[in-house]
Short mmCIF file of C-alpha atoms and ligand atoms in Angstrom, two decimals:
data_model
loop_
_atom_site.label_atom_id
_atom_site.label_comp_id
_atom_site.label_asym_id
_atom_site.label_seq_id
_atom_site.Cartn_x
_atom_site.Cartn_y
_atom_site.Cartn_z
CA MET A 194 -15.22 -4.29 6.48
CA SER A 195 -17.43 -5.80 9.11
CA GLU A 196 -16.04 -7.02 12.43
CA VAL A 197 -16.69 -10.62 11.42
CA GLU A 198 -14.77 -10.33 8.17
CA VAL A 199 -11.92 -8.66 10.00
CA SER A 200 -11.44 -11.47 12.47
CA ALA A 201 -11.92 -14.09 9.75
CA ALA A 202 -9.09 -12.46 7.79
CA GLU A 203 -6.66 -12.56 10.70
CA PRO A 204 -3.55 -14.49 9.80
CA ALA A 205 -2.93 -17.58 11.86
CA GLY A 206 -0.31 -17.32 14.58
CA GLN A 207 -0.85 -13.64 15.33
CA PRO A 208 1.79 -12.66 17.90
CA ALA A 209 0.29 -12.60 21.38
CA SER A 210 2.04 -9.29 22.07
CA VAL A 211 -0.40 -7.13 20.04
CA ALA A 212 -1.76 -4.45 22.38
CA PRO A 213 -5.51 -4.61 22.98
CA ASP A 214 -5.90 -1.04 21.74
CA TYR A 215 -4.08 -1.74 18.46
CA ARG A 216 -5.97 -0.36 15.49
CA CYS A 217 -6.29 -1.73 11.99
CA GLY A 218 -8.56 -0.96 9.06
CA PHE A 219 -9.03 0.33 5.54
CA ALA A 220 -8.52 3.91 4.36
CA ALA A 221 -9.65 4.38 0.77
CA ILE A 222 -7.96 7.11 -1.28
CA VAL A 223 -10.74 8.51 -3.42
CA GLY A 224 -11.06 11.40 -5.84
CA ARG A 225 -11.49 12.42 -9.45
CA PRO A 226 -8.77 11.40 -11.92
CA ASN A 227 -5.36 13.09 -11.68
CA VAL A 228 -5.62 14.76 -8.26
CA GLY A 229 -2.59 12.79 -7.02
CA LYS A 230 -4.06 9.73 -5.28
CA SER A 231 -1.34 7.31 -6.34
CA THR A 232 1.41 9.84 -5.62
CA LEU A 233 -0.08 10.18 -2.14
CA LEU A 234 -0.10 6.43 -1.58
CA ASN A 235 3.55 6.22 -2.59
CA ALA A 236 4.46 9.16 -0.34
CA LEU A 237 2.66 7.57 2.61
CA LEU A 238 4.39 4.23 2.10
CA GLY A 239 7.76 5.79 1.29
CA ARG A 240 7.99 3.48 -1.69
CA LYS A 241 6.48 3.27 -5.13
CA ILE A 242 3.49 0.96 -4.89
CA SER A 243 1.24 2.52 -7.52
CA ILE A 244 2.18 3.96 -10.89
CA VAL A 245 1.83 7.68 -11.58
CA SER A 246 1.58 9.84 -14.69
CA PRO A 247 0.31 13.28 -15.66
CA LYS A 248 -2.49 11.59 -17.64
CA PRO A 249 -5.82 10.77 -16.01
CA GLN A 250 -6.90 7.11 -15.71
CA THR A 251 -3.39 5.82 -15.04
CA THR A 252 -4.57 3.70 -12.10
CA ARG A 253 -6.94 0.98 -13.28
CA HIS A 254 -7.02 -1.38 -10.32
CA ARG A 255 -7.63 -1.32 -6.63
CA ILE A 256 -4.20 -1.52 -4.99
CA LEU A 257 -3.47 -1.94 -1.32
CA GLY A 258 -0.57 -0.18 0.39
CA ILE A 259 0.00 -1.48 3.90
CA LEU A 260 1.61 0.73 6.53
CA THR A 261 2.39 -0.98 9.82
CA GLY A 262 3.31 1.05 12.88
CA PRO A 263 3.66 0.23 16.57
CA GLY A 264 0.09 1.33 17.36
CA ALA A 265 -1.79 0.76 14.11
CA GLN A 266 -1.80 -0.85 10.70
CA VAL A 267 -3.37 1.39 8.08
CA ILE A 268 -4.40 -0.40 4.90
CA PHE A 269 -4.55 2.26 2.20
CA VAL A 270 -6.60 1.48 -0.87
CA ASP A 271 -5.56 3.32 -4.03
CA THR A 272 -8.44 3.50 -6.46
CA PRO A 273 -8.99 4.53 -10.06
CA GLY A 274 -10.47 8.04 -10.25
CA LEU A 275 -14.24 8.05 -10.18
CA HIS A 276 -15.72 9.60 -13.26
CA ALA A 277 -19.26 10.72 -13.76
CA SER A 278 -19.82 9.13 -17.17
CA ALA A 279 -18.40 5.68 -17.82
CA ARG A 280 -19.28 4.55 -21.32
CA ARG A 281 -16.59 2.04 -22.19
CA ALA A 282 -16.29 -1.30 -20.39
CA MET A 283 -12.85 -0.33 -19.07
CA ASN A 284 -14.24 2.84 -17.49
CA ARG A 285 -17.10 0.90 -15.94
CA HIS A 286 -14.54 -1.52 -14.49
CA MET A 287 -12.57 1.40 -13.03
CA ASN A 288 -15.67 2.96 -11.50
CA ARG A 289 -16.67 -0.38 -9.93
CA ALA A 290 -13.19 -0.81 -8.46
CA ALA A 291 -13.35 2.69 -6.97
CA LEU A 292 -16.88 2.29 -5.61
CA VAL A 293 -16.20 -1.09 -3.98
CA SER A 294 -13.18 0.42 -2.24
CA LEU A 295 -14.97 3.36 -0.75
CA GLN A 296 -17.89 1.20 0.35
CA ASP A 297 -15.54 -1.15 2.21
CA ALA A 298 -13.47 1.54 3.88
CA ASP A 299 -13.46 2.46 7.56
CA VAL A 300 -12.44 5.98 6.63
CA ASN A 301 -12.31 7.71 3.26
CA LEU A 302 -9.54 10.06 2.20
CA PHE A 303 -11.16 12.47 -0.23
CA VAL A 304 -8.37 13.92 -2.36
CA ILE A 305 -8.89 17.17 -4.25
CA GLU A 306 -6.60 19.81 -5.69
CA ALA A 307 -6.13 22.82 -3.45
CA LEU A 308 -7.93 25.92 -4.79
CA ARG A 309 -9.71 23.90 -7.43
CA TRP A 310 -13.26 22.58 -7.22
CA THR A 311 -14.98 20.90 -10.17
CA ASP A 312 -18.25 19.10 -10.87
CA GLU A 313 -16.31 15.85 -10.81
CA ASP A 314 -15.15 16.55 -7.26
CA GLN A 315 -18.76 17.18 -6.28
CA HIS A 316 -19.79 13.87 -7.89
CA VAL A 317 -17.19 11.97 -5.84
CA LEU A 318 -18.19 13.80 -2.67
CA ASP A 319 -21.85 12.88 -3.24
CA GLU A 320 -20.84 9.19 -3.38
CA LEU A 321 -18.81 9.52 -0.20
CA VAL A 322 -21.57 11.26 1.71
CA LYS A 323 -23.95 8.46 0.66
CA GLN A 324 -21.60 5.96 2.35
CA GLY A 325 -21.79 7.76 5.68
CA ARG A 326 -18.22 6.84 6.74
CA PRO A 327 -15.89 9.48 8.21
CA ILE A 328 -14.33 11.59 5.44
CA ILE A 329 -10.92 13.24 5.69
CA ALA A 330 -10.45 15.92 3.03
CA LEU A 331 -6.92 16.20 1.68
CA LEU A 332 -6.18 19.32 -0.35
CA ASN A 333 -3.29 18.10 -2.45
CA LYS A 334 -0.81 20.00 -4.62
CA VAL A 335 -0.55 22.93 -2.18
CA ASP A 336 2.97 23.42 -3.55
CA LYS A 337 1.45 24.88 -6.71
CA ALA A 338 -1.59 26.57 -5.16
CA PHE A 339 -1.36 30.34 -5.55
CA PRO A 340 -2.14 32.76 -4.08
CA LYS A 341 -1.72 31.10 -0.70
CA GLU A 342 -4.13 33.59 0.94
CA ARG A 343 -6.97 31.87 -0.86
CA LEU A 344 -6.31 28.59 0.91
CA LEU A 345 -8.13 29.45 4.12
CA PRO A 346 -11.34 30.71 2.43
CA PHE A 347 -11.21 27.65 0.14
CA MET A 348 -11.11 25.38 3.20
CA VAL A 349 -13.99 27.23 4.83
CA GLU A 350 -16.06 26.86 1.68
CA LEU A 351 -15.20 23.19 1.40
CA GLN A 352 -16.39 22.57 4.94
CA ARG A 353 -19.81 23.91 3.94
CA ARG A 354 -20.17 21.18 1.33
CA ALA A 355 -20.06 18.23 3.74
CA GLU A 356 -19.05 17.27 7.23
CA PHE A 357 -15.38 16.34 7.19
CA VAL A 358 -13.69 14.92 10.27
CA GLU A 359 -10.43 16.59 9.18
CA VAL A 360 -9.34 18.97 6.42
CA VAL A 361 -5.61 18.91 5.70
CA PRO A 362 -3.62 20.71 2.99
CA VAL A 363 -0.80 18.47 1.74
CA SER A 364 1.67 18.04 -1.06
CA ALA A 365 2.15 14.41 -2.00
CA LEU A 366 4.84 15.34 -4.48
CA LYS A 367 6.91 17.40 -2.02
CA ARG A 368 5.98 15.16 0.92
CA SER A 369 4.67 18.06 2.93
CA GLN A 370 2.25 17.30 5.79
CA ILE A 371 2.44 13.61 4.90
CA ASP A 372 4.21 12.23 7.97
CA ALA A 373 1.44 13.27 10.38
CA LEU A 374 -1.32 11.65 8.32
CA PRO A 375 -1.08 7.99 9.40
CA ALA A 376 -1.59 8.79 13.10
CA LEU A 377 -4.48 11.08 12.24
CA ILE A 378 -6.10 8.44 10.03
CA ALA A 379 -5.59 5.67 12.59
CA ARG A 380 -7.97 7.45 14.98
CA TYR A 381 -10.83 6.48 12.67
CA LEU A 382 -9.93 2.80 12.42
CA PRO A 383 -11.48 0.10 14.62
CA GLN A 384 -9.53 -1.66 17.34
CA SER A 385 -8.20 -4.82 15.77
CA PRO A 386 -4.97 -6.75 15.48
CA PRO A 387 -3.12 -6.26 12.16
CA HIS A 388 -4.54 -8.05 9.12
CA PHE A 389 -1.22 -8.37 7.33
CA PRO A 390 2.30 -9.36 8.42
CA SER A 391 4.30 -6.24 9.31
CA ASP A 392 6.76 -6.64 6.42
CA GLN A 393 4.06 -6.83 3.73
CA LEU A 394 3.72 -3.54 1.80
CA THR A 395 1.09 -4.41 -0.79
CA ASP A 396 -1.36 -7.13 -1.81
CA ARG A 397 -0.04 -7.05 -5.36
CA SER A 398 2.46 -9.56 -6.72
CA GLU A 399 5.80 -8.68 -8.28
CA GLN A 400 4.30 -9.88 -11.55
CA PHE A 401 1.48 -7.35 -11.32
CA GLN A 402 3.94 -4.61 -10.42
CA ALA A 403 6.12 -5.54 -13.40
CA ALA A 404 3.16 -5.13 -15.78
CA GLU A 405 2.26 -1.80 -14.18
CA ILE A 406 5.82 -0.48 -14.52
CA VAL A 407 5.81 -1.24 -18.25
CA ARG A 408 2.43 0.49 -18.61
CA GLU A 409 3.68 3.52 -16.70
CA LYS A 410 6.71 3.94 -18.95
CA LEU A 411 4.45 3.64 -22.01
CA THR A 412 1.93 6.09 -20.58
CA LEU A 413 4.67 8.63 -19.92
CA ARG A 414 5.94 8.43 -23.51
CA LEU A 415 2.78 8.10 -25.56
CA ARG A 416 0.71 11.06 -26.56
CA GLN A 417 -2.94 11.91 -26.17
CA GLU A 418 -5.47 9.10 -26.12
CA LEU A 419 -3.13 6.22 -26.86
CA PRO A 420 -2.39 5.13 -23.26
CA TYR A 421 -6.08 4.37 -22.68
CA GLY A 422 -6.02 1.72 -25.41
CA ILE A 423 -3.03 -0.11 -23.99
CA THR A 424 -2.69 -2.84 -21.43
CA VAL A 425 0.21 -5.05 -20.42
CA ALA A 426 0.11 -8.77 -19.64
CA ILE A 427 3.02 -10.76 -18.24
CA GLU A 428 3.52 -14.03 -20.10
CA GLN A 429 6.60 -15.23 -18.28
CA PHE A 430 8.00 -14.30 -14.89
CA LYS A 431 10.63 -16.64 -13.57
CA GLU A 432 13.89 -16.62 -11.73
CA GLU A 433 16.98 -18.17 -13.28
CA ASP A 434 20.53 -17.95 -11.91
CA GLY A 435 19.57 -15.04 -9.66
CA ARG A 436 18.02 -13.11 -12.54
CA LEU A 437 14.38 -12.43 -13.24
CA LEU A 438 13.28 -13.29 -16.76
CA VAL A 439 10.22 -11.27 -17.66
CA ASN A 440 8.26 -11.48 -20.91
CA ALA A 441 5.46 -8.97 -21.33
CA VAL A 442 2.92 -8.42 -24.08
CA ILE A 443 1.70 -4.90 -24.73
CA TRP A 444 -1.85 -5.20 -26.06
CA VAL A 445 -3.11 -2.43 -28.32
CA GLU A 446 -6.52 -2.03 -29.95
CA ARG A 447 -5.55 -1.38 -33.58
CA SER A 448 -2.62 -2.22 -35.82
CA GLY A 449 -1.89 1.49 -36.36
CA GLN A 450 -1.24 1.78 -32.64
CA LYS A 451 1.25 -1.03 -32.79
CA ALA A 452 3.53 0.98 -35.08
CA ILE A 453 3.30 3.99 -32.77
CA VAL A 454 4.21 1.96 -29.69
CA ILE A 455 7.20 0.37 -31.42
CA GLY A 456 8.33 3.71 -32.82
CA HIS A 457 10.75 4.55 -35.60
CA GLY A 458 13.28 1.75 -35.91
CA GLY A 459 11.98 0.24 -32.66
CA GLU A 460 13.51 3.10 -30.68
CA GLN A 461 10.49 3.83 -28.53
CA LEU A 462 9.90 0.25 -27.45
CA LYS A 463 13.59 -0.10 -26.66
CA GLU A 464 13.52 3.00 -24.47
CA VAL A 465 10.35 1.81 -22.66
CA GLY A 466 11.99 -1.57 -22.06
CA ARG A 467 15.18 0.01 -20.81
CA SER A 468 13.53 2.31 -18.26
CA ALA A 469 11.09 -0.41 -17.12
CA ARG A 470 13.94 -2.88 -16.64
CA ILE A 471 15.97 -0.43 -14.55
CA GLU A 472 13.01 0.30 -12.29
CA MET A 473 12.17 -3.40 -11.89
CA SER A 474 15.75 -4.28 -10.97
CA THR A 475 15.73 -1.66 -8.21
CA LEU A 476 12.28 -2.64 -6.95
CA PHE A 477 12.86 -6.39 -6.97
CA GLY A 478 16.47 -6.18 -5.83
CA ARG A 479 17.86 -8.40 -8.56
CA PRO A 480 18.86 -8.09 -12.21
CA VAL A 481 16.01 -8.29 -14.72
CA HIS A 482 15.96 -9.46 -18.30
CA LEU A 483 12.88 -7.96 -19.94
CA GLU A 484 11.39 -8.82 -23.32
CA LEU A 485 8.49 -6.87 -24.77
CA TRP A 486 6.09 -7.79 -27.56
CA VAL A 487 3.32 -5.69 -29.04
CA LYS A 488 0.11 -7.43 -30.13
CA VAL A 489 -3.30 -6.31 -31.35
CA LYS A 490 -6.59 -7.32 -29.75
CA GLU A 491 -9.32 -5.30 -31.46
CA ASN A 492 -11.24 -3.06 -29.09
CA TRP A 493 -10.17 -4.97 -25.97
CA SER A 494 -11.04 -2.07 -23.66
CA ASP A 495 -14.73 -2.21 -24.55
CA ASN A 496 -15.04 -5.97 -24.33
CA GLU A 497 -15.95 -7.44 -20.95
CA SER A 498 -14.50 -10.90 -21.58
CA ALA A 499 -11.27 -9.55 -23.03
CA LEU A 500 -10.97 -7.34 -19.95
CA ARG A 501 -11.32 -10.31 -17.62
CA GLN A 502 -8.77 -12.27 -19.63
CA LEU A 503 -6.35 -9.37 -19.30
CA GLY A 504 -6.69 -9.25 -15.52
CA TYR A 505 -9.41 -6.65 -14.94
CA GLU A 506 -11.34 -8.81 -12.57
CA LEU A 507 -14.11 -6.76 -10.94
P1 GDP B 603 -4.20 10.04 -9.59
O1 GDP B 603 -4.80 9.89 -10.95
O2 GDP B 603 -5.13 10.77 -8.68
O3 GDP B 603 -3.68 8.76 -9.01
O4 GDP B 603 -2.94 11.04 -9.78
P2 GDP B 603 -1.37 10.67 -9.88
O5 GDP B 603 -0.84 10.29 -8.55
O6 GDP B 603 -1.15 9.72 -11.02
O7 GDP B 603 -0.79 12.11 -10.22
C1 GDP B 603 -1.24 12.87 -11.31
C2 GDP B 603 -0.24 13.97 -11.60
O8 GDP B 603 -0.24 14.93 -10.53
C3 GDP B 603 1.20 13.47 -11.71
O9 GDP B 603 1.83 14.18 -12.75
C4 GDP B 603 1.80 13.81 -10.36
O10 GDP B 603 3.20 14.02 -10.41
C5 GDP B 603 1.07 15.11 -10.02
N1 GDP B 603 1.00 15.36 -8.56
C6 GDP B 603 0.60 14.50 -7.60
N2 GDP B 603 0.69 15.06 -6.36
C7 GDP B 603 1.19 16.30 -6.56
C8 GDP B 603 1.53 17.38 -5.66
O11 GDP B 603 1.42 17.32 -4.44
N3 GDP B 603 2.00 18.53 -6.25
C9 GDP B 603 2.15 18.66 -7.60
N4 GDP B 603 2.61 19.82 -8.07
N5 GDP B 603 1.85 17.66 -8.46
C10 GDP B 603 1.38 16.50 -7.95
MG1 MG B 604 -3.75 6.88 -9.66
#
């Protein structure tokens, strides 16, 4: 973000009390699929902002998580994992979303798995080095990194691959070494008043979050490749008598997939709806009535115009 854009984005009526040395800027969370980027965002914010699953490619959009402290506002950008080969339109969309985020960032958080280095990690690092912004390396999943004695040599080797301003082992899942990160990251942000009001946690609407929650519950239940062919669109989202009425369509690519999503006797869809509704009620702080439909749109994930229609805007 350039200085000009930053001041243009300032909300009107900024309180006069913001200290002149206040810092604010963008920290992109970047890495190959499945290293724990979204889990890290949620741990940093202390709330679930971005959906998580053991399957790669769960995050498809660029999602902001806004953390406001007394001395700085860090705007975290969760990104889809960057992959080296992106053949389908959906994968190209995800790569674009990730690349735009790291290009715009003031500092990049390069997430890898502790004790594990792959060609895909190298590919992401090459992109980051090209950008020339400060890079903080976060070695995630230290809770399951064994033997621990290998951690130090691994860090030394990592530091030979590029110049990192910091290298920090963390566990997003266990919340270890997470609390110190915001202050460390803020050092690499420009001096600027906050861009967002202090009570705003994300740029995403409740409607977007509702669709993501349904997709997460599906992703957790469905096997193998199926989650990649599914997207969720909200058709109705309105409040009535203190309740939220949500209608969502689950789009699949083939009619065979429809049967799998619905499950024997409709059991699977019912279970997805139940767990999604419970999570939405907690998140939105009011009761939710959720209705789910499953529809087929042939090959939507490899069709640019279908993607745009379904909310994949980049
Ligand atoms: P992303 O694709 O990089 O956003 O990864 P996710 O945040 O969706 O996480 C992928 C998987 O890794 C999920 O099953 C997470 O529970 C798991 N995970 C994330 N962080 C940690 C961690 O610190 N330790 C362990 N053991 N698992 C983690
Ligand atoms: Mg993710």
